[in-house]
CSV table of C-alpha atoms (C1' of nucleotides) in Angstrom, one decimal:
chain,number,residue,atom,x,y,z
Y,1,MET,CA,142.1,118.3,32.0
Y,2,THR,CA,141.1,114.8,33.0
Y,3,LYS,CA,144.6,113.4,32.2
Y,4,HIS,CA,144.0,109.9,33.3
Y,5,HIS,CA,141.5,109.2,36.0
Y,6,PRO,CA,141.9,105.6,37.2
Y,7,GLU,CA,138.9,106.0,39.4
Y,8,LEU,CA,136.7,106.5,36.3
Y,9,SER,CA,138.2,103.5,34.6
Y,10,LEU,CA,137.4,101.3,37.6
Y,11,LEU,CA,133.9,102.6,37.8
Y,12,PHE,CA,133.1,102.3,34.1
Y,13,HIS,CA,134.7,98.9,33.9
Y,14,ALA,CA,132.7,97.7,36.9
Y,15,LEU,CA,129.5,99.0,35.3
Y,16,ALA,CA,130.2,97.5,31.9
Y,17,ASP,CA,129.2,94.0,33.0
Y,18,PRO,CA,125.5,93.2,33.0
Y,19,THR,CA,125.8,90.8,35.9
Y,20,ARG,CA,127.4,93.4,38.0
Y,21,ARG,CA,124.8,95.9,37.0
Y,22,SER,CA,122.1,93.5,38.0
Y,23,ILE,CA,123.8,92.9,41.3
Y,24,LEU,CA,123.8,96.6,41.9
Y,25,THR,CA,120.1,96.9,41.1
Y,26,ARG,CA,119.4,94.0,43.4
Y,27,LEU,CA,121.4,95.7,46.2
Y,28,ALA,CA,119.6,98.9,45.5
Y,29,GLU,CA,116.5,97.2,46.9
Y,30,THR,CA,118.1,96.0,50.1
Y,31,PRO,CA,121.4,94.8,51.4
Y,32,ALA,CA,122.1,91.2,50.7
Y,33,ARG,CA,124.3,88.2,51.6
Y,34,VAL,CA,126.6,86.7,49.0
Y,35,SER,CA,124.4,83.7,48.5
Y,36,ASP,CA,121.4,85.9,48.0
Y,37,LEU,CA,123.2,87.4,45.1
Y,38,SER,CA,124.3,84.0,43.8
Y,39,ALA,CA,120.9,82.4,43.6
Y,40,PRO,CA,119.1,84.7,41.2
Y,41,THR,CA,122.0,85.2,38.8
Y,42,GLY,CA,122.5,81.4,38.5
Y,43,LEU,CA,126.2,81.9,39.0
Y,44,ARG,CA,128.4,80.0,41.3
Y,45,LEU,CA,129.6,81.6,44.5
Y,46,PRO,CA,133.2,82.1,43.5
Y,47,THR,CA,132.1,83.9,40.3
Y,48,VAL,CA,129.8,86.2,42.4
Y,49,MET,CA,132.7,86.8,44.7
Y,50,ARG,CA,134.8,88.0,41.9
Y,51,HIS,CA,132.1,90.4,40.7
Y,52,LEU,CA,131.7,91.7,44.2
Y,53,SER,CA,135.4,92.4,44.6
Y,54,VAL,CA,135.3,94.3,41.3
Y,55,LEU,CA,132.4,96.3,42.6
Y,56,GLU,CA,134.0,96.9,45.9
Y,57,GLU,CA,137.3,98.0,44.4
Y,58,ALA,CA,135.4,100.5,42.3
Y,59,GLY,CA,133.8,101.7,45.5
Y,60,LEU,CA,130.3,100.9,44.4
Y,61,ILE,CA,129.5,98.6,47.2
Y,62,ALA,CA,130.8,98.0,50.7
Y,63,THR,CA,130.8,94.6,52.5
Y,64,SER,CA,131.1,93.5,56.1
Y,65,LYS,CA,131.2,90.1,57.7
Y,66,ASP,CA,129.2,89.1,60.7
Y,67,GLY,CA,129.9,85.5,61.8
Y,68,ARG,CA,130.0,83.5,58.6
Y,69,VAL,CA,127.7,85.9,56.7
Y,70,ARG,CA,129.0,88.7,54.5
Y,71,THR,CA,126.6,91.4,53.9
Y,72,CYS,CA,126.8,93.7,50.9
Y,73,VAL,CA,125.4,97.2,50.7
Y,74,ILE,CA,125.4,99.8,47.9
Y,75,VAL,CA,127.4,103.0,48.1
Y,76,PRO,CA,125.3,105.6,46.3
Y,77,GLU,CA,127.9,108.4,46.4
Y,78,ALA,CA,130.2,106.2,44.3
Y,79,LEU,CA,128.4,107.1,41.2
Y,80,GLU,CA,129.2,110.8,41.6
Y,81,PRO,CA,132.4,110.8,39.5
Y,82,VAL,CA,130.5,109.2,36.6
Y,83,ARG,CA,127.8,111.8,36.8
Y,84,THR,CA,130.4,114.6,37.0
Y,85,TRP,CA,132.3,113.2,34.0
Y,86,LEU,CA,129.0,113.0,32.0
Y,87,ASP,CA,128.2,116.6,33.0
Y,88,GLU,CA,131.6,117.8,32.0
Y,89,GLN,CA,131.5,116.1,28.6
Y,90,ARG,CA,128.0,117.4,27.9
Y,91,ALA,CA,129.3,120.9,28.7
Y,92,ILE,CA,132.2,120.5,26.4
Y,93,TRP,CA,130.2,118.9,23.6
Y,94,GLU,CA,127.6,121.5,23.7
Y,95,GLY,CA,130.2,124.2,23.8
Y,96,ARG,CA,131.6,122.7,20.6
Y,97,LEU,CA,128.2,122.6,19.0
Y,98,SER,CA,127.7,126.3,19.8
Y,99,ARG,CA,131.0,127.1,18.2
Y,100,LEU,CA,130.0,125.1,15.1
Y,101,ASP,CA,126.7,127.0,15.1
Y,102,ALA,CA,128.6,130.3,15.3
Y,103,PHE,CA,130.8,129.2,12.5
Y,104,ALA,CA,127.9,128.2,10.4
Y,105,MET,CA,126.2,131.5,11.0
Y,106,LYS,CA,129.3,133.4,10.1
Y,107,THR,CA,129.7,131.4,6.9
Y,108,MET,CA,126.1,131.9,5.9
Y,109,LYS,CA,126.5,135.6,6.5
Y,110,GLU,CA,129.6,135.8,4.4
Y,111,ARG,CA,127.9,133.9,1.6
Y,112,ALA,CA,124.9,136.3,1.8
Y,113,GLU,CA,127.2,139.2,1.2
A,1,MET,CA,113.5,95.6,34.6
A,2,THR,CA,116.8,96.3,32.8
A,3,LYS,CA,117.2,92.6,32.1
A,4,HIS,CA,120.4,92.8,30.0
A,5,HIS,CA,121.1,96.0,28.1
A,6,PRO,CA,123.8,95.3,25.6
A,7,GLU,CA,123.9,98.9,24.6
A,8,LEU,CA,124.9,99.9,28.1
A,9,SER,CA,127.5,97.3,28.3
A,10,LEU,CA,129.1,98.6,25.0
A,11,LEU,CA,128.9,102.1,26.2
A,12,PHE,CA,130.4,101.5,29.7
A,13,HIS,CA,133.1,99.3,28.2
A,14,ALA,CA,134.0,101.9,25.6
A,15,LEU,CA,134.2,104.5,28.4
A,16,ALA,CA,136.3,102.4,30.7
A,17,ASP,CA,139.5,102.9,28.8
A,18,PRO,CA,141.4,106.2,29.5
A,19,THR,CA,142.8,106.3,25.9
A,20,ARG,CA,139.3,106.2,24.5
A,21,ARG,CA,138.1,108.8,26.9
A,22,SER,CA,140.9,111.1,25.9
A,23,ILE,CA,140.0,110.5,22.2
A,24,LEU,CA,136.5,111.5,23.0
A,25,THR,CA,137.6,114.7,24.8
A,26,ARG,CA,139.8,115.4,21.8
A,27,LEU,CA,136.9,114.9,19.4
A,28,ALA,CA,134.7,117.1,21.5
A,29,GLU,CA,136.9,120.0,20.5
A,30,THR,CA,136.7,119.4,16.8
A,31,PRO,CA,136.4,116.5,14.3
A,32,ALA,CA,139.7,114.8,13.6
A,33,ARG,CA,141.4,112.5,11.2
A,34,VAL,CA,142.8,109.1,12.4
A,35,SER,CA,146.4,110.4,12.3
A,36,ASP,CA,145.4,113.4,14.3
A,37,LEU,CA,144.3,111.1,17.1
A,38,SER,CA,147.4,108.9,16.8
A,39,ALA,CA,149.9,111.7,17.2
A,40,PRO,CA,149.0,113.0,20.7
A,41,THR,CA,148.3,109.6,22.3
A,42,GLY,CA,151.7,108.3,21.1
A,43,LEU,CA,149.9,105.1,19.9
A,44,ARG,CA,150.4,103.4,16.6
A,45,LEU,CA,147.7,103.8,14.0
A,46,PRO,CA,146.3,100.2,14.2
A,47,THR,CA,145.9,100.6,17.9
A,48,VAL,CA,144.0,103.9,17.5
A,49,MET,CA,141.9,102.2,14.8
A,50,ARG,CA,140.9,99.5,17.3
A,51,HIS,CA,139.9,102.1,19.8
A,52,LEU,CA,137.9,104.0,17.2
A,53,SER,CA,136.0,100.9,16.2
A,54,VAL,CA,135.1,100.2,19.8
A,55,LEU,CA,133.9,103.8,20.1
A,56,GLU,CA,132.0,103.5,16.9
A,57,GLU,CA,130.3,100.2,17.8
A,58,ALA,CA,129.2,101.9,21.0
A,59,GLY,CA,127.7,104.7,18.9
A,60,LEU,CA,129.9,107.3,20.6
A,61,ILE,CA,131.5,108.5,17.4
A,62,ALA,CA,130.8,108.4,13.7
A,63,THR,CA,133.3,108.2,10.9
A,64,SER,CA,133.3,108.9,7.2
A,65,LYS,CA,136.0,108.6,4.6
A,66,ASP,CA,136.8,111.2,2.0
A,67,GLY,CA,139.5,110.1,-0.4
A,68,ARG,CA,142.1,108.4,1.8
A,69,VAL,CA,141.2,110.4,4.9
A,70,ARG,CA,138.8,109.2,7.5
A,71,THR,CA,137.2,111.8,9.7
A,72,CYS,CA,135.8,111.1,13.1
A,73,VAL,CA,133.1,113.1,14.9
A,74,ILE,CA,131.5,112.7,18.2
A,75,VAL,CA,127.9,111.7,18.7
A,76,PRO,CA,126.6,113.5,21.7
A,77,GLU,CA,123.3,111.8,22.0
A,78,ALA,CA,125.1,108.5,22.5
A,79,LEU,CA,125.6,109.3,26.1
A,80,GLU,CA,121.9,109.5,26.8
A,81,PRO,CA,121.4,105.8,27.8
A,82,VAL,CA,124.2,106.2,30.4
A,83,ARG,CA,122.6,109.3,31.8
A,84,THR,CA,119.2,107.6,31.9
A,85,TRP,CA,120.6,104.6,33.7
A,86,LEU,CA,122.3,106.8,36.2
A,87,ASP,CA,119.0,108.7,36.8
A,88,GLU,CA,117.1,105.4,37.2
A,89,GLN,CA,119.6,104.1,39.7
A,90,ARG,CA,119.5,107.3,41.7
A,91,ALA,CA,115.8,107.1,41.8
A,92,ILE,CA,115.8,103.5,43.0
A,93,TRP,CA,118.5,104.2,45.6
A,94,GLU,CA,116.7,107.2,47.0
A,95,GLY,CA,113.6,105.1,47.1
A,96,ARG,CA,115.4,102.5,49.1
A,97,LEU,CA,116.8,105.1,51.4
A,98,SER,CA,113.3,106.6,52.0
A,99,ARG,CA,112.0,103.1,52.9
A,100,LEU,CA,114.9,102.7,55.3
A,101,ASP,CA,114.1,106.0,56.8
A,102,ALA,CA,110.5,105.0,57.2
A,103,PHE,CA,111.6,101.7,58.8
A,104,ALA,CA,113.9,103.6,61.2
A,105,MET,CA,111.1,106.0,62.1
A,106,LYS,CA,108.8,103.1,62.8
A,107,THR,CA,111.4,101.4,64.9
A,108,MET,CA,112.1,104.5,66.9
A,109,LYS,CA,108.4,105.0,67.5
A,110,GLU,CA,108.0,101.5,68.8
A,111,ARG,CA,111.0,101.9,71.1
A,112,ALA,CA,109.5,105.0,72.4
A,113,GLU,CA,106.4,103.2,73.5
X,1,DA,C1',131.6,66.6,68.4
X,2,DT,C1',129.1,66.3,63.9
X,3,DG,C1',127.1,68.0,60.3
X,4,DA,C1',125.2,71.5,57.7
X,5,DT,C1',125.9,76.2,56.2
X,6,DA,C1',128.5,80.4,54.2
X,7,DG,C1',132.2,81.9,52.4
X,8,DT,C1',136.9,81.7,50.6
X,9,DT,C1',141.0,80.2,48.1
X,10,DA,C1',143.5,77.9,44.4
X,11,DG,C1',143.8,76.5,40.0
X,12,DC,C1',142.1,75.7,35.3
X,13,DT,C1',139.9,77.1,30.7
X,14,DT,C1',138.3,80.2,27.2
X,15,DT,C1',137.8,84.4,25.3
X,16,DA,C1',138.7,89.3,25.0
X,17,DT,C1',141.9,93.4,25.4
X,18,DG,C1',145.4,96.4,24.2
X,19,DA,C1',149.5,96.9,22.3
X,20,DC,C1',152.8,96.0,18.6
X,21,DT,C1',155.1,95.0,13.6
X,22,DA,C1',154.9,94.2,8.9
X,23,DA,C1',152.8,94.3,4.9
X,24,DG,C1',149.0,95.7,1.9
X,25,DC,C1',145.8,99.0,-0.7
X,26,DA,C1',144.1,103.3,-2.1
X,27,DT,C1',144.7,108.1,-3.1
X,28,DC,C1',147.1,112.4,-4.0
X,29,DA,C1',151.0,115.2,-5.8
X,30,DT,C1',154.5,115.7,-9.1
M,1,DA,C1',154.1,106.6,-13.5
M,2,DT,C1',156.3,107.0,-9.0
M,3,DG,C1',156.5,107.9,-4.7
M,4,DA,C1',154.7,109.7,-0.6
M,5,DT,C1',150.7,109.7,2.4
M,6,DG,C1',146.8,107.8,5.1
M,7,DC,C1',144.6,104.2,6.3
M,8,DT,C1',143.7,99.1,6.6
M,9,DT,C1',144.5,94.2,7.4
M,10,DA,C1',146.8,90.2,9.2
M,11,DG,C1',149.2,88.2,12.6
M,12,DT,C1',151.7,88.1,17.1
M,13,DC,C1',152.1,88.6,22.1
M,14,DA,C1',151.1,89.3,27.0
M,15,DT,C1',147.8,90.2,30.2
M,16,DA,C1',143.2,90.4,32.1
M,17,DA,C1',138.3,88.8,32.4
M,18,DA,C1',134.6,85.7,33.4
M,19,DG,C1',133.3,81.4,34.2
M,20,DC,C1',134.0,76.8,36.3
M,21,DT,C1',135.3,72.8,39.9
M,22,DA,C1',137.3,71.1,43.9
M,23,DA,C1',139.1,71.6,48.2
M,24,DC,C1',139.4,74.4,52.4
M,25,DT,C1',138.1,77.3,56.5
M,26,DA,C1',135.1,79.1,59.7
M,27,DT,C1',130.7,79.3,62.0
M,28,DC,C1',126.3,77.8,63.7
M,29,DA,C1',122.9,74.3,65.3
M,30,DT,C1',122.1,70.0,67.6
DNA sequence: ATGATAGTTAGCTTTATGACTAAGCATCAT
DNA sequence: ATGATGCTTAGTCATAAAGCTAACTATCAT
């Protein structure tokens, strides 16, 4: 199960950078042009471009160009695999804890005998 | 809001590697020794060690040494910040969508007049 | 047609990652 | 006390990440 999920690696990697997360939260407000994203971060345009391409390859944003302006929008569904993975893990981890609980109960019972 | 959250960066970065995710799922089953984690991955011990230290610095696992054996256990609560961040983002994004909806409604109304 | 504007590409630098080998240290079994 | 076991440290290597500058292209306004 979950042998190797390149999609997840891309997503987590994209989210691991604070600049990229701040770009995402900015885009969550409203779509923005590349320069709009450059100004507040204090980063140069090419740097922002690189971040954007990482985000786009992860599927977290989509961009389109109109004239000389590129507009970036967020892609909310892109976070689904992350959420799903988290839910799966939680299920497994809680399952494990239940088993440990069961084991502890059994052990205590045996001791009590 | 969410200026720079080093904790999140550590977590996301730790989760971005498939080997580390597989170590986590393995540890979700039951605690394991370092060699137990080395065998199935086919990776050398020092490599596994490095992965473990990344996971530990992110707070995702805890380790303890008894004699010459180090045992690794998962730390389920460690995923909470990730889940929280996801929830926050979802809230913001949905907020944004509602606003867009409102805008669209207004525009349609104006057109209808 | 000129100049400003918006983005893009190319190339460079520094630091971090992920893997390895080889050698070291600390225990445990005999 | 010796050797095997289990982990650790040190050092190497190749590649990727994150930033920059400089130069280039494409569009829009005048």
